Amino acid sequence: MKLSTLDSRRIYIEGKKLYTKSDTARSVYGEVTKKISGSYYRYWNPKRSKLSAAFIKGLKFFPFSETSNVLYLGASTGTTVSHLSDICVLGKIYAVELSYEPFTKLLSLAENRTNIYPILEDANLVERYSFFVENVDIIYQDISQRNQIQIFNNNADVFREARKALLVIKIRAISSRQNEEEILNKAISEIDDFRVIQKVNLVPYDKANYMLYLERK
Ligand SMILES: C[S@@+](CC[C@H](N)C(=O)[O-])C[C@H]1O[C@@H](n2cnc3c(N)ncnc32)[C@H](O)[C@@H]1O
């Protein structure tokens, strides 16, 4: 991503710090908020969000716009979801999370934001939420499971209108022993219908995790 200061993507960049434009000064996960030119901006902490870390580590592509609809798999409490909600103000963030505990926080977040649609489901069972999810532009996945690539392929197969994706590869969820590079290459070779445009190693913000930017073949 080109680092400019204040841009039309609802992002503010200050050196290596990213902020997203928010409608309120309310903090979501303890992050600092600041007022710039009369608007509120929330610090996008790279230690808490792999997407912020990926941009700081040199991810060149920014597929999100104000109107993007995002299918987010592995939403947890909504840390990264909240920043996408700031950016895609006129779009929809379909946030799928399996565990009840983080989901309760995600629900509270969605109460204050009209563009977050929380879904308490297993991302392996696409048929349980596909009827509810419409016009996906971008798939974002951050799921720490051994079959993470299969989960991605299954969702990509159902939401065929999605042309772009961001996929976190969690190396140690696939194998705790094998060489990192080998696991990454094997995982990439198993991605069905998307090609890898860029891969970003998230160290030092995240160990043994990579962010892949993908486009449909
Ligand atoms: C590392 S956390 C995600 C953090 C989040 N992406 C963020 O940046 O704010 C991974 C989440 O995936 C969820 N998860 C694991 N397996 C899942 C599945 N099969 N379907 C949906 N969510 C799943 C976990 O419960 C966990 O909350």
JSON list of N, CA and C in Angstrom, two decimals, residues 1-3 9 13 15-18 46 49-63 166 197-205 210-213:
[
{"chain": "A", "resi": 1, "resn": "MET", "atom": "N", "xyz": [0.85, -1.18, 0.00]},
{"chain": "A", "resi": 1, "resn": "MET", "atom": "CA", "xyz": [0.00, 0.00, 0.00]},
{"chain": "A", "resi": 1, "resn": "MET", "atom": "C", "xyz": [0.89, 1.24, 0.00]},
{"chain": "A", "resi": 2, "resn": "LYS", "atom": "N", "xyz": [0.54, 2.21, -0.85]},
{"chain": "A", "resi": 2, "resn": "LYS", "atom": "CA", "xyz": [1.32, 3.43, -0.90]},
{"chain": "A", "resi": 2, "resn": "LYS", "atom": "C", "xyz": [1.06, 4.22, 0.38]},
{"chain": "A", "resi": 3, "resn": "LEU", "atom": "N", "xyz": [2.12, 4.65, 1.00]},
{"chain": "A", "resi": 3, "resn": "LEU", "atom": "CA", "xyz": [1.94, 5.38, 2.25]},
{"chain": "A", "resi": 3, "resn": "LEU", "atom": "C", "xyz": [1.79, 6.88, 2.00]},
{"chain": "A", "resi": 9, "resn": "ARG", "atom": "N", "xyz": [-9.39, 6.31, 1.32]},
{"chain": "A", "resi": 9, "resn": "ARG", "atom": "CA", "xyz": [-9.81, 4.98, 1.76]},
{"chain": "A", "resi": 9, "resn": "ARG", "atom": "C", "xyz": [-10.16, 4.95, 3.24]},
{"chain": "A", "resi": 13, "resn": "ILE", "atom": "N", "xyz": [-2.37, 7.63, 7.65]},
{"chain": "A", "resi": 13, "resn": "ILE", "atom": "CA", "xyz": [-1.07, 6.99, 7.83]},
{"chain": "A", "resi": 13, "resn": "ILE", "atom": "C", "xyz": [-0.08, 8.02, 8.38]},
{"chain": "A", "resi": 15, "resn": "GLY", "atom": "N", "xyz": [3.73, 7.94, 9.52]},
{"chain": "A", "resi": 15, "resn": "GLY", "atom": "CA", "xyz": [4.94, 7.11, 9.60]},
{"chain": "A", "resi": 15, "resn": "GLY", "atom": "C", "xyz": [4.56, 5.67, 9.35]},
{"chain": "A", "resi": 16, "resn": "LYS", "atom": "N", "xyz": [4.81, 4.80, 10.37]},
{"chain": "A", "resi": 16, "resn": "LYS", "atom": "CA", "xyz": [4.44, 3.39, 10.24]},
{"chain": "A", "resi": 16, "resn": "LYS", "atom": "C", "xyz": [3.18, 3.07, 11.04]},
{"chain": "A", "resi": 17, "resn": "LYS", "atom": "N", "xyz": [2.42, 4.10, 11.37]},
{"chain": "A", "resi": 17, "resn": "LYS", "atom": "CA", "xyz": [1.19, 3.87, 12.14]},
{"chain": "A", "resi": 17, "resn": "LYS", "atom": "C", "xyz": [-0.02, 4.08, 11.26]},
{"chain": "A", "resi": 18, "resn": "LEU", "atom": "N", "xyz": [-0.96, 3.13, 11.31]},
{"chain": "A", "resi": 18, "resn": "LEU", "atom": "CA", "xyz": [-2.20, 3.26, 10.54]},
{"chain": "A", "resi": 18, "resn": "LEU", "atom": "C", "xyz": [-3.35, 3.57, 11.49]},
{"chain": "A", "resi": 46, "resn": "PRO", "atom": "N", "xyz": [-0.92, -3.13, 14.82]},
{"chain": "A", "resi": 46, "resn": "PRO", "atom": "CA", "xyz": [-0.42, -4.30, 14.07]},
{"chain": "A", "resi": 46, "resn": "PRO", "atom": "C", "xyz": [-0.13, -5.51, 14.95]},
{"chain": "A", "resi": 49, "resn": "SER", "atom": "N", "xyz": [-3.85, -6.88, 15.01]},
{"chain": "A", "resi": 49, "resn": "SER", "atom": "CA", "xyz": [-4.54, -7.17, 13.75]},
{"chain": "A", "resi": 49, "resn": "SER", "atom": "C", "xyz": [-3.52, -7.54, 12.67]},
{"chain": "A", "resi": 50, "resn": "LYS", "atom": "N", "xyz": [-3.66, -8.75, 12.13]},
{"chain": "A", "resi": 50, "resn": "LYS", "atom": "CA", "xyz": [-2.69, -9.21, 11.11]},
{"chain": "A", "resi": 50, "resn": "LYS", "atom": "C", "xyz": [-2.80, -8.41, 9.83]},
{"chain": "A", "resi": 51, "resn": "LEU", "atom": "N", "xyz": [-3.97, -7.83, 9.60]},
{"chain": "A", "resi": 51, "resn": "LEU", "atom": "CA", "xyz": [-4.12, -7.03, 8.37]},
{"chain": "A", "resi": 51, "resn": "LEU", "atom": "C", "xyz": [-3.30, -5.74, 8.47]},
{"chain": "A", "resi": 52, "resn": "SER", "atom": "N", "xyz": [-3.35, -5.11, 9.63]},
{"chain": "A", "resi": 52, "resn": "SER", "atom": "CA", "xyz": [-2.52, -3.92, 9.84]},
{"chain": "A", "resi": 52, "resn": "SER", "atom": "C", "xyz": [-1.04, -4.30, 9.74]},
{"chain": "A", "resi": 53, "resn": "ALA", "atom": "N", "xyz": [-0.68, -5.41, 10.37]},
{"chain": "A", "resi": 53, "resn": "ALA", "atom": "CA", "xyz": [0.73, -5.88, 10.32]},
{"chain": "A", "resi": 53, "resn": "ALA", "atom": "C", "xyz": [1.14, -6.12, 8.87]},
{"chain": "A", "resi": 54, "resn": "ALA", "atom": "N", "xyz": [0.25, -6.69, 8.07]},
{"chain": "A", "resi": 54, "resn": "ALA", "atom": "CA", "xyz": [0.58, -6.99, 6.67]},
{"chain": "A", "resi": 54, "resn": "ALA", "atom": "C", "xyz": [0.85, -5.70, 5.89]},
{"chain": "A", "resi": 55, "resn": "PHE", "atom": "N", "xyz": [0.05, -4.67, 6.14]},
{"chain": "A", "resi": 55, "resn": "PHE", "atom": "CA", "xyz": [0.28, -3.40, 5.44]},
{"chain": "A", "resi": 55, "resn": "PHE", "atom": "C", "xyz": [1.62, -2.80, 5.86]},
{"chain": "A", "resi": 56, "resn": "ILE", "atom": "N", "xyz": [1.89, -2.84, 7.14]},
{"chain": "A", "resi": 56, "resn": "ILE", "atom": "CA", "xyz": [3.15, -2.27, 7.61]},
{"chain": "A", "resi": 56, "resn": "ILE", "atom": "C", "xyz": [4.33, -3.06, 7.07]},
{"chain": "A", "resi": 57, "resn": "LYS", "atom": "N", "xyz": [4.14, -4.37, 6.90]},
{"chain": "A", "resi": 57, "resn": "LYS", "atom": "CA", "xyz": [5.21, -5.23, 6.36]},
{"chain": "A", "resi": 57, "resn": "LYS", "atom": "C", "xyz": [5.28, -5.18, 4.83]},
{"chain": "A", "resi": 58, "resn": "GLY", "atom": "N", "xyz": [4.49, -4.34, 4.19]},
{"chain": "A", "resi": 58, "resn": "GLY", "atom": "CA", "xyz": [4.68, -4.13, 2.76]},
{"chain": "A", "resi": 58, "resn": "GLY", "atom": "C", "xyz": [3.62, -4.70, 1.83]},
{"chain": "A", "resi": 59, "resn": "LEU", "atom": "N", "xyz": [2.45, -5.07, 2.35]},
{"chain": "A", "resi": 59, "resn": "LEU", "atom": "CA", "xyz": [1.36, -5.51, 1.46]},
{"chain": "A", "resi": 59, "resn": "LEU", "atom": "C", "xyz": [0.99, -4.36, 0.53]},
{"chain": "A", "resi": 60, "resn": "LYS", "atom": "N", "xyz": [1.06, -4.64, -0.79]},
{"chain": "A", "resi": 60, "resn": "LYS", "atom": "CA", "xyz": [0.90, -3.54, -1.76]},
{"chain": "A", "resi": 60, "resn": "LYS", "atom": "C", "xyz": [-0.54, -3.36, -2.22]},
{"chain": "A", "resi": 61, "resn": "PHE", "atom": "N", "xyz": [-1.40, -4.31, -1.89]},
{"chain": "A", "resi": 61, "resn": "PHE", "atom": "CA", "xyz": [-2.75, -4.28, -2.44]},
{"chain": "A", "resi": 61, "resn": "PHE", "atom": "C", "xyz": [-3.76, -3.91, -1.37]},
{"chain": "A", "resi": 62, "resn": "PHE", "atom": "N", "xyz": [-4.71, -3.10, -1.76]},
{"chain": "A", "resi": 62, "resn": "PHE", "atom": "CA", "xyz": [-5.75, -2.67, -0.82]},
{"chain": "A", "resi": 62, "resn": "PHE", "atom": "C", "xyz": [-7.09, -2.83, -1.51]},
{"chain": "A", "resi": 63, "resn": "PRO", "atom": "N", "xyz": [-7.71, -4.01, -1.44]},
{"chain": "A", "resi": 63, "resn": "PRO", "atom": "CA", "xyz": [-8.93, -4.27, -2.21]},
{"chain": "A", "resi": 63, "resn": "PRO", "atom": "C", "xyz": [-10.19, -3.65, -1.61]},
{"chain": "A", "resi": 166, "resn": "LEU", "atom": "N", "xyz": [-7.95, -12.32, 1.08]},
{"chain": "A", "resi": 166, "resn": "LEU", "atom": "CA", "xyz": [-6.78, -12.24, 1.96]},
{"chain": "A", "resi": 166, "resn": "LEU", "atom": "C", "xyz": [-6.84, -13.46, 2.86]},
{"chain": "A", "resi": 197, "resn": "ILE", "atom": "N", "xyz": [-0.91, -13.43, -5.40]},
{"chain": "A", "resi": 197, "resn": "ILE", "atom": "CA", "xyz": [-0.31, -12.24, -6.00]},
{"chain": "A", "resi": 197, "resn": "ILE", "atom": "C", "xyz": [0.83, -11.73, -5.11]},
{"chain": "A", "resi": 198, "resn": "GLN", "atom": "N", "xyz": [0.63, -11.83, -3.80]},
{"chain": "A", "resi": 198, "resn": "GLN", "atom": "CA", "xyz": [1.70, -11.41, -2.88]},
{"chain": "A", "resi": 198, "resn": "GLN", "atom": "C", "xyz": [1.62, -12.21, -1.58]},
{"chain": "A", "resi": 199, "resn": "LYS", "atom": "N", "xyz": [2.77, -12.58, -1.04]},
{"chain": "A", "resi": 199, "resn": "LYS", "atom": "CA", "xyz": [2.78, -13.19, 0.31]},
{"chain": "A", "resi": 199, "resn": "LYS", "atom": "C", "xyz": [3.65, -12.35, 1.23]},
{"chain": "A", "resi": 200, "resn": "VAL", "atom": "N", "xyz": [3.16, -12.15, 2.43]},
{"chain": "A", "resi": 200, "resn": "VAL", "atom": "CA", "xyz": [3.85, -11.29, 3.39]},
{"chain": "A", "resi": 200, "resn": "VAL", "atom": "C", "xyz": [4.09, -12.07, 4.69]},
{"chain": "A", "resi": 201, "resn": "ASN", "atom": "N", "xyz": [5.35, -12.12, 5.09]},
{"chain": "A", "resi": 201, "resn": "ASN", "atom": "CA", "xyz": [5.70, -12.74, 6.37]},
{"chain": "A", "resi": 201, "resn": "ASN", "atom": "C", "xyz": [5.39, -11.72, 7.49]},
{"chain": "A", "resi": 202, "resn": "LEU", "atom": "N", "xyz": [4.61, -12.12, 8.47]},
{"chain": "A", "resi": 202, "resn": "LEU", "atom": "CA", "xyz": [4.14, -11.15, 9.47]},
{"chain": "A", "resi": 202, "resn": "LEU", "atom": "C", "xyz": [5.08, -10.95, 10.66]},
{"chain": "A", "resi": 203, "resn": "VAL", "atom": "N", "xyz": [6.23, -11.61, 10.64]},
{"chain": "A", "resi": 203, "resn": "VAL", "atom": "CA", "xyz": [7.25, -11.37, 11.68]},
{"chain": "A", "resi": 203, "resn": "VAL", "atom": "C", "xyz": [7.68, -9.90, 11.61]},
{"chain": "A", "resi": 204, "resn": "PRO", "atom": "N", "xyz": [7.88, -9.16, 12.66]},
{"chain": "A", "resi": 204, "resn": "PRO", "atom": "CA", "xyz": [7.88, -9.55, 14.08]},
{"chain": "A", "resi": 204, "resn": "PRO", "atom": "C", "xyz": [6.51, -9.44, 14.75]},
{"chain": "A", "resi": 205, "resn": "TYR", "atom": "N", "xyz": [5.48, -9.03, 14.02]},
{"chain": "A", "resi": 205, "resn": "TYR", "atom": "CA", "xyz": [4.19, -8.83, 14.67]},
{"chain": "A", "resi": 205, "resn": "TYR", "atom": "C", "xyz": [3.52, -10.16, 15.01]},
{"chain": "A", "resi": 210, "resn": "TYR", "atom": "N", "xyz": [1.61, -16.04, 7.76]},
{"chain": "A", "resi": 210, "resn": "TYR", "atom": "CA", "xyz": [1.79, -15.30, 6.51]},
{"chain": "A", "resi": 210, "resn": "TYR", "atom": "C", "xyz": [0.45, -14.76, 6.06]},
{"chain": "A", "resi": 211, "resn": "MET", "atom": "N", "xyz": [0.48, -13.59, 5.44]},
{"chain": "A", "resi": 211, "resn": "MET", "atom": "CA", "xyz": [-0.74, -13.05, 4.81]},
{"chain": "A", "resi": 211, "resn": "MET", "atom": "C", "xyz": [-0.57, -13.22, 3.31]},
{"chain": "A", "resi": 212, "resn": "LEU", "atom": "N", "xyz": [-1.55, -13.87, 2.67]},
{"chain": "A", "resi": 212, "resn": "LEU", "atom": "CA", "xyz": [-1.53, -14.00, 1.22]},
{"chain": "A", "resi": 212, "resn": "LEU", "atom": "C", "xyz": [-2.59, -13.09, 0.63]},
{"chain": "A", "resi": 213, "resn": "TYR", "atom": "N", "xyz": [-2.20, -12.37, -0.42]},
{"chain": "A", "resi": 213, "resn": "TYR", "atom": "CA", "xyz": [-3.20, -11.61, -1.18]},
{"chain": "A", "resi": 213, "resn": "TYR", "atom": "C", "xyz": [-3.47, -12.42, -2.45]}
]
